[in-house]
Each structure stands twice: as structure tokens, then as C-alpha cells.
C-alpha atoms as one frame of an Amber mdcrd trajectory, in Angstrom:
protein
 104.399  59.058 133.064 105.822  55.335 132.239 108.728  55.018 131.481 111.235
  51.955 130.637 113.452  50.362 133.590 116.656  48.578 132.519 117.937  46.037
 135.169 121.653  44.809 134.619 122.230  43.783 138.317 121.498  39.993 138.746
 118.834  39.538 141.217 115.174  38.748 142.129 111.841  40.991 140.222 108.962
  40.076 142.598 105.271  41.147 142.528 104.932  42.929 146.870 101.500  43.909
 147.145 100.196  46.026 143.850 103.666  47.051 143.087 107.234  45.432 142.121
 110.256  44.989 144.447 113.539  44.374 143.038 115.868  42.255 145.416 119.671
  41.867 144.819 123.243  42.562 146.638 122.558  46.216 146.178 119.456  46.339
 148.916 115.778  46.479 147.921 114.442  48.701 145.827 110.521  48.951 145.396
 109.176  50.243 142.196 105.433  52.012 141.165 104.102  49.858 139.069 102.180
  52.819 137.436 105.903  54.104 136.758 106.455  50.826 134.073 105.877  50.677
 130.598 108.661  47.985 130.124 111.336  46.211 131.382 114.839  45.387 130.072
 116.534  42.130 132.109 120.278  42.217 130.971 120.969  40.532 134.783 120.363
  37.124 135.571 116.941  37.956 137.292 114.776  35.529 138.921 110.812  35.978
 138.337 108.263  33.336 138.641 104.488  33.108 136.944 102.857  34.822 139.333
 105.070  38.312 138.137 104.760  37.863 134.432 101.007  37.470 134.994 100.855
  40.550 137.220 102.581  42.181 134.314 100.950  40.913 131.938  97.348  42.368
 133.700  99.102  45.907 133.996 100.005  45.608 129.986 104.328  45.491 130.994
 106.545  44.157 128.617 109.882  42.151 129.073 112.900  41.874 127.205 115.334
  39.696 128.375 119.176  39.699 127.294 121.298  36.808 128.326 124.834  37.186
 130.164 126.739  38.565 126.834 124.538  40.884 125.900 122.096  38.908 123.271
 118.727  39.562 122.954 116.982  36.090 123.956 113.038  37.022 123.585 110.175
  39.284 124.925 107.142  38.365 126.830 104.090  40.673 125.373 100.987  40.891
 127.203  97.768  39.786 125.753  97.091  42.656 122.659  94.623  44.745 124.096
  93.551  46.278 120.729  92.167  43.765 118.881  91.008  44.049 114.856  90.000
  41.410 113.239  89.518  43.282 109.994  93.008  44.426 110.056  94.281  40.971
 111.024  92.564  39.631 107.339  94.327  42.374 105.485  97.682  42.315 106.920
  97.296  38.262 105.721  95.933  39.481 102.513  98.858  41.209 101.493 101.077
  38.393 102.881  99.151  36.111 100.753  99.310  38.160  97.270 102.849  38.264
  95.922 102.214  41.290  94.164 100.984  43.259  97.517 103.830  41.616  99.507
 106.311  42.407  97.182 105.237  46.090  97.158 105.550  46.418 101.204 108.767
  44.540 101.430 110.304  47.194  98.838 109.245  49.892 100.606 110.924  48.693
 103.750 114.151  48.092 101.894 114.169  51.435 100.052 113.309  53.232 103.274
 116.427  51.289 104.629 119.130  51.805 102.178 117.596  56.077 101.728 118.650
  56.158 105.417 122.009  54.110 105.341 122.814  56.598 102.400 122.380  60.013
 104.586 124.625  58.229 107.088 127.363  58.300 104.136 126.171  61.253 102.383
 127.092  63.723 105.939 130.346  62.032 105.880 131.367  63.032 102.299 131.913
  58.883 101.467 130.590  59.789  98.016 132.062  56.561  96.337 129.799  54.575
  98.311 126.749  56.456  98.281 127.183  55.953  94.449 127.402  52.479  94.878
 124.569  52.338  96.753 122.078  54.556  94.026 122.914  51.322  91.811 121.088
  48.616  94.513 118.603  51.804  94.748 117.936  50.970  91.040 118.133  47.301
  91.606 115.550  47.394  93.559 113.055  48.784  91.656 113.239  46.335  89.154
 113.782  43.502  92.160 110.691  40.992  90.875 110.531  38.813  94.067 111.107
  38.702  97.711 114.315  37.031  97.485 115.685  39.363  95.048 114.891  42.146
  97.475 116.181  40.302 100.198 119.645  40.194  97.948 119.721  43.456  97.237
 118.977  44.897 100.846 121.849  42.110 102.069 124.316  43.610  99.166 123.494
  46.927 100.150 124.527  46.605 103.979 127.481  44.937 102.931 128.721  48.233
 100.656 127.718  50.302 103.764 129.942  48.314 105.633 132.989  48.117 104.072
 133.295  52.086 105.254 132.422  51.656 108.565 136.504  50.980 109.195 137.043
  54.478 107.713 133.846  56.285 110.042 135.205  55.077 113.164 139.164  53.792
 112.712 137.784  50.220 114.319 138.680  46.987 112.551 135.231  45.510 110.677
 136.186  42.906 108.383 132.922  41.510 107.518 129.248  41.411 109.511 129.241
  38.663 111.992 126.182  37.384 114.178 126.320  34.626 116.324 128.879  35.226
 117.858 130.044  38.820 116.831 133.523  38.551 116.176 134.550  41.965 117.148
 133.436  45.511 118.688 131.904  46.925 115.948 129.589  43.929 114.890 128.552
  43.380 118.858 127.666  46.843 118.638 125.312  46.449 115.727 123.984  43.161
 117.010 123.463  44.837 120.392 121.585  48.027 118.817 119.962  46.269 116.281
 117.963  43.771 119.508 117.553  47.146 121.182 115.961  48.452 118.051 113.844
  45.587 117.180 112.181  46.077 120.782 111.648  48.971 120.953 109.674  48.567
 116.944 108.077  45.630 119.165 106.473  47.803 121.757 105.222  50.531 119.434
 103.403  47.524 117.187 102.088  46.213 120.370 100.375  49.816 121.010  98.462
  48.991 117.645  96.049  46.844 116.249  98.438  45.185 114.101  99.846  41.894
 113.883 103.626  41.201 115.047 103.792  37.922 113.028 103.162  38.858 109.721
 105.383  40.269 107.825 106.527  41.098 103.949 110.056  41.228 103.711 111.230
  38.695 106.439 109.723  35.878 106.264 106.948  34.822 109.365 107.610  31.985
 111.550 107.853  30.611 114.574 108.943  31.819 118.001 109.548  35.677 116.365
 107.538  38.672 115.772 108.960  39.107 112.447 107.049  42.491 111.440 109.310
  44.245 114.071 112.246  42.800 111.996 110.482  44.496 108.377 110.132  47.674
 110.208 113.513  47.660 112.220 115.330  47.624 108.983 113.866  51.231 108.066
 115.344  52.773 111.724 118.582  50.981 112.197 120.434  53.445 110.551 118.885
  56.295 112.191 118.897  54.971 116.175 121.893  52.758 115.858 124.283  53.652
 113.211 123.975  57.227 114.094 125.114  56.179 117.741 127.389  53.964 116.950
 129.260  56.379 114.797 128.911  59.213 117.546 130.254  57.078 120.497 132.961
  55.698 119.039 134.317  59.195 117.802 133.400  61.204 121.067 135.108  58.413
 122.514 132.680  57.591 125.072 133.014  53.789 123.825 136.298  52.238 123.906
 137.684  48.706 122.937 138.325  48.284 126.787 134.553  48.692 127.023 134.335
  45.304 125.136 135.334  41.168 126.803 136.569  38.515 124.477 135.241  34.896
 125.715 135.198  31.864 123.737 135.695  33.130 120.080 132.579  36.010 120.705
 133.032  39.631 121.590 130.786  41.268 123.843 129.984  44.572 125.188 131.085
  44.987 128.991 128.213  45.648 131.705 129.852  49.251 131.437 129.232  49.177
 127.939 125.717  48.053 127.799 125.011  51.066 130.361 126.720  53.889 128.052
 124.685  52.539 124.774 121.534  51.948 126.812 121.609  55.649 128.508 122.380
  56.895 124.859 119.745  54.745 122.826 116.929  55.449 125.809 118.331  59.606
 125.335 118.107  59.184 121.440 114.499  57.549 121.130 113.464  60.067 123.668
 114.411  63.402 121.613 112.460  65.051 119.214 112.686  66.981 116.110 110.082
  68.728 114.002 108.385  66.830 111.760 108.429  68.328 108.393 104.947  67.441
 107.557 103.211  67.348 111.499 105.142  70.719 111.787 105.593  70.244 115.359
 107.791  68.493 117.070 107.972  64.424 117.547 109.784  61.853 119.613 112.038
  59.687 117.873 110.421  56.637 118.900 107.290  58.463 117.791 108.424  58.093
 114.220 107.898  54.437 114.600 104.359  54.707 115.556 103.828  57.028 112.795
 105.303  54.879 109.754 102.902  51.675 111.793 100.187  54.213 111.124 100.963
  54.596 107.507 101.438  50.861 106.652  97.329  50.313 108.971  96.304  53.063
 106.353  98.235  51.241 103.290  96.812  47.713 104.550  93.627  49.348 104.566
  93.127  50.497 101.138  93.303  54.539 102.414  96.953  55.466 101.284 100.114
  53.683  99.911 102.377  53.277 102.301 106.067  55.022 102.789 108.788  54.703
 104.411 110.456  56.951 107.416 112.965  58.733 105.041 115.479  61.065 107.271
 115.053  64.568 106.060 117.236  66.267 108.925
């Protein structure tokens, strides 16, 4: 069974043969190539052309973090499922206002549902309240910048009681840099979320580039941002909460360097072993009535938006039940 392979020692990935050998100070370590589905760099880890097309042929995705812990890109084989039908709708509702505006909703109520249970098992009723009235705003939102607005004034709510969830100091969201522990903790779950959405969309027929509520452009695969927003709160936030309050994160698990905050190489190897743990459980699916992989919930909601794109149902959002 594949499986995912996070590197954080700096070093050299190297195709030996039909298989890959990872060189550093630790030794050598050979690895099955039949044992890959992807690869996380977080090291500084020399490959060359030859490797990334030898992944590439055995369908092995990249992801490559720089020294502080931000996400710098992917390399994604060539898609192997190919539809062009599929590839005119997804631009057909990109190209209708009314159809786009109808997807990028969906994302954003899916979003700010799931944000709300966060609150709602933590009795922060105030805030939950506050966010029913975006809820409403929403519906009523009559572009794409209006929804982005509301979405962006909804996080913001959720955040201001993200001091009082884990006693850490917020202030407000920062990106580039994060400014403290909590937002390089979101900025580092969030990357790990939008690759993993990345991989599942690459196991489809659909397009990574197109997308409703983010806009498309260049250089990003912007659907995995439109369908990241729904899961954040479930693989992330969840976490987040959960190791700062079992203590299993500290602030000493954190470096301060020129004006950024960053999680330590310690840190990125607690929230890794806990993210790869959390995609990999399952819980019963209400509706499947069986029981489903986290990261399985992704590929089901893709599922539902090939079906809504498709003219065979409307499409809606993962909505946590549990």
C-alpha cells in the first residue's frame, strides 16, 4: 500500500536502479518505489531532472517546503485521467456568473457550517451567533467579491476566540511572515491541507486551475484553494486546538528570525505525525453507512462537485455531522 514519505533531513533524493535512495548525514536509506504515493521535502534536498521524471512516470507527487516551514509549490505528474468533457464544464461554470456564483457559495457555507461546530463544542455561543448573521449574508451575497467578504469577515469573528480556545496570544491573522505561533500554525496546516486537497483532485478527472471562489491564475492550482476552505476547520483547526491543550505543542516548539515565526523542525514532526494520523482515521459516514477515511471525505465532496458540473446533482458541501 502507498503511502506518503515526509523528508525533513537536508540531503540528496536520487533515482538507484527502479527505486529511490535517500542520501544525507544520517546514512543511506533506499526506498520501494511501489511504497510512494507522495513526497513531502521540508529539508533542503537535492534532486535533479532525471528523479522528477522518474517520478513523474511512476505518478509521485512533490511538495516542497522551504527552510521555515512555507509551502513553496508541488510538482504533479502528467494527469493520467483525462476528460475533455469535464474540462468544458468546469470552464462553463467559471464562465457563467450565475453558475460560479452558486459553487463559490457552497464552498463558503460549507466553510463557515464547519468553523461554527468548532465553536459550537466549545460553548462560544456569542460567536457562533455572530457567525449565523454572515450565514445569512451569504445567501443574499450577489457576487464573488461579496462572498469573498463575507467568508474573510467570517474567519476574522472565528478568530478573535481562538485566544480564549487555546490561552495563546492571536492578535490578528498574519501570512507572510506569520507573526506568531498560532498564525504559523494555521499557515503551516492550511499548505498541508491544500496538498493534500491537491492530490485527491489529481486522482480525478478534474481540473486544478479552475476554480469559483478564488480566483484562477498563474503558477497555482487554485481549485485546491476553493475546496481547502471547506476542510480547514475540520483537519487543522481541530488539531490545532487539540495540540495546544494536550500540550504536545509548546511556544518552545516555535523560532523567531527576522520579524517571522516559525515552527521548529520538532514542531513540523509533531503536526505532521498528527495531520498524516488525522487524514488517516475514519468515521462512519452517515449516508455511506460504513466507515471512511478522512482524507476520503475529500474525494467524496470532488465527486459531488464532477456530478454538480455535470448536470446529475447540485452540489454540497462536506458539513461535519460528528
Amino acid at each position: 500500500m502507498s503511502r506518503t514519505y515526509y523528508i525533513f533531513s537536508s540531503g540528496r533524493l536520487k533515482r538507484e536502479h527502479n527505486t529511490l535512495c535517500l542520501e544525507n548525514e544520517a546514512g543511506r536509506r533506499v526506498i520501494p518505489v511501489e511504497d510512494v504515493e507522495q513526497i513531502y521535502f521540508f529539508g533542503e534536498t537535492e534532486f535533479n531532472s532525471r528523479l522528477l521524471d522518474f517520478l513523474a512516470h511512476k505518478g509521485i507527487t512533490a511538495h516542497v517546503f522551504n527552510h521555515f516551514g512555507y509551502y513553496t509549490g508541488s510538482f504533479i505528474p502528467r494527469a493520467s485521467l483525462l476528460s475533455g468533457f469535464l474540462l468544458v464544464r468546469q470552464v462553463e461554470h467559471y464562465l457563467c456568473p450565475d453558475k460560479r456564483l452558486v459553487l463559490a457559495r457552497s464552498f463558503v457555507e460549507g466553510s463557515i457550517h464547519n468553523i461554527r461546530r468548532n465553536l459550537e463544542k466549545r460553548g462560544l455561543e456569542e460567536v457562533c451567533m455572530a457567525l449565523d448573521n454572515y450565514r445569512h449574508a451569504l445567501k443574499k451575497a450577489s457576487s464573488i467579491e461579496e462572498v469573498m467578504s463575507t467568508e474573510a469577515h467570517a474567519r476574522k469573528q472565528y478568530y478573535s476566540a481562538w485566544e480564549k480556545i487555546t490561552g495563546w496570544e492571536f492578535g490578528e491573522r498574519t501570512r507572510q511572515p506569520p507573526q506568531n505561533a498560532l498564525n504559523a500554525l494555521i499557515s503551516f496546516g492550511n499548505a498541508m491541507t491544500y496538498t493534500t486537497v491537491l492530490k485527491e483532485i489529481y486522482k480525478t478527472a478534474l481540473n486544478p486551475t479552475i476554480s469559483y471562489l478564488h480566483e484562477p491564475s498563474e503558477r497555482r492550482f487554485s481549485l485546491a484553494l476553493d475546496i481547502a476552505e471547506v476542510f480547514k476547520p475540520v483537519l487543522v483547526d481541530k488539531l490545532i486546538f487539540r495540540l495546544i491543550n494536550q500540550k504536545q505543542l509548546t511556544l518552545d516548539h516555535f523560532n523567531q528570525d527576522l520579524n517571522a515565526t516559525y515552527l521548529s523542525e520538532e514542531g513540523r514532526k509533531i503536526f505532521v505525525r498528527e495531520f498524516e494520523a488525522q487524514v488517516e482515521s475514519t468515521i462512519l459516514h452517515r449516508v455511506l453507512r460504513r466507515k471512511v477515511k478522512y482524507k476520503s471525505l475529500i474525494r467524496l465532496d470532488l465527486y459531488k462537485l464532477i456530478k454538480h458540473l455535470l448536470g446529475e446533482e447540485t452540489f454540497t458541501p462536506m458539513k461535519v455531522w460528528w
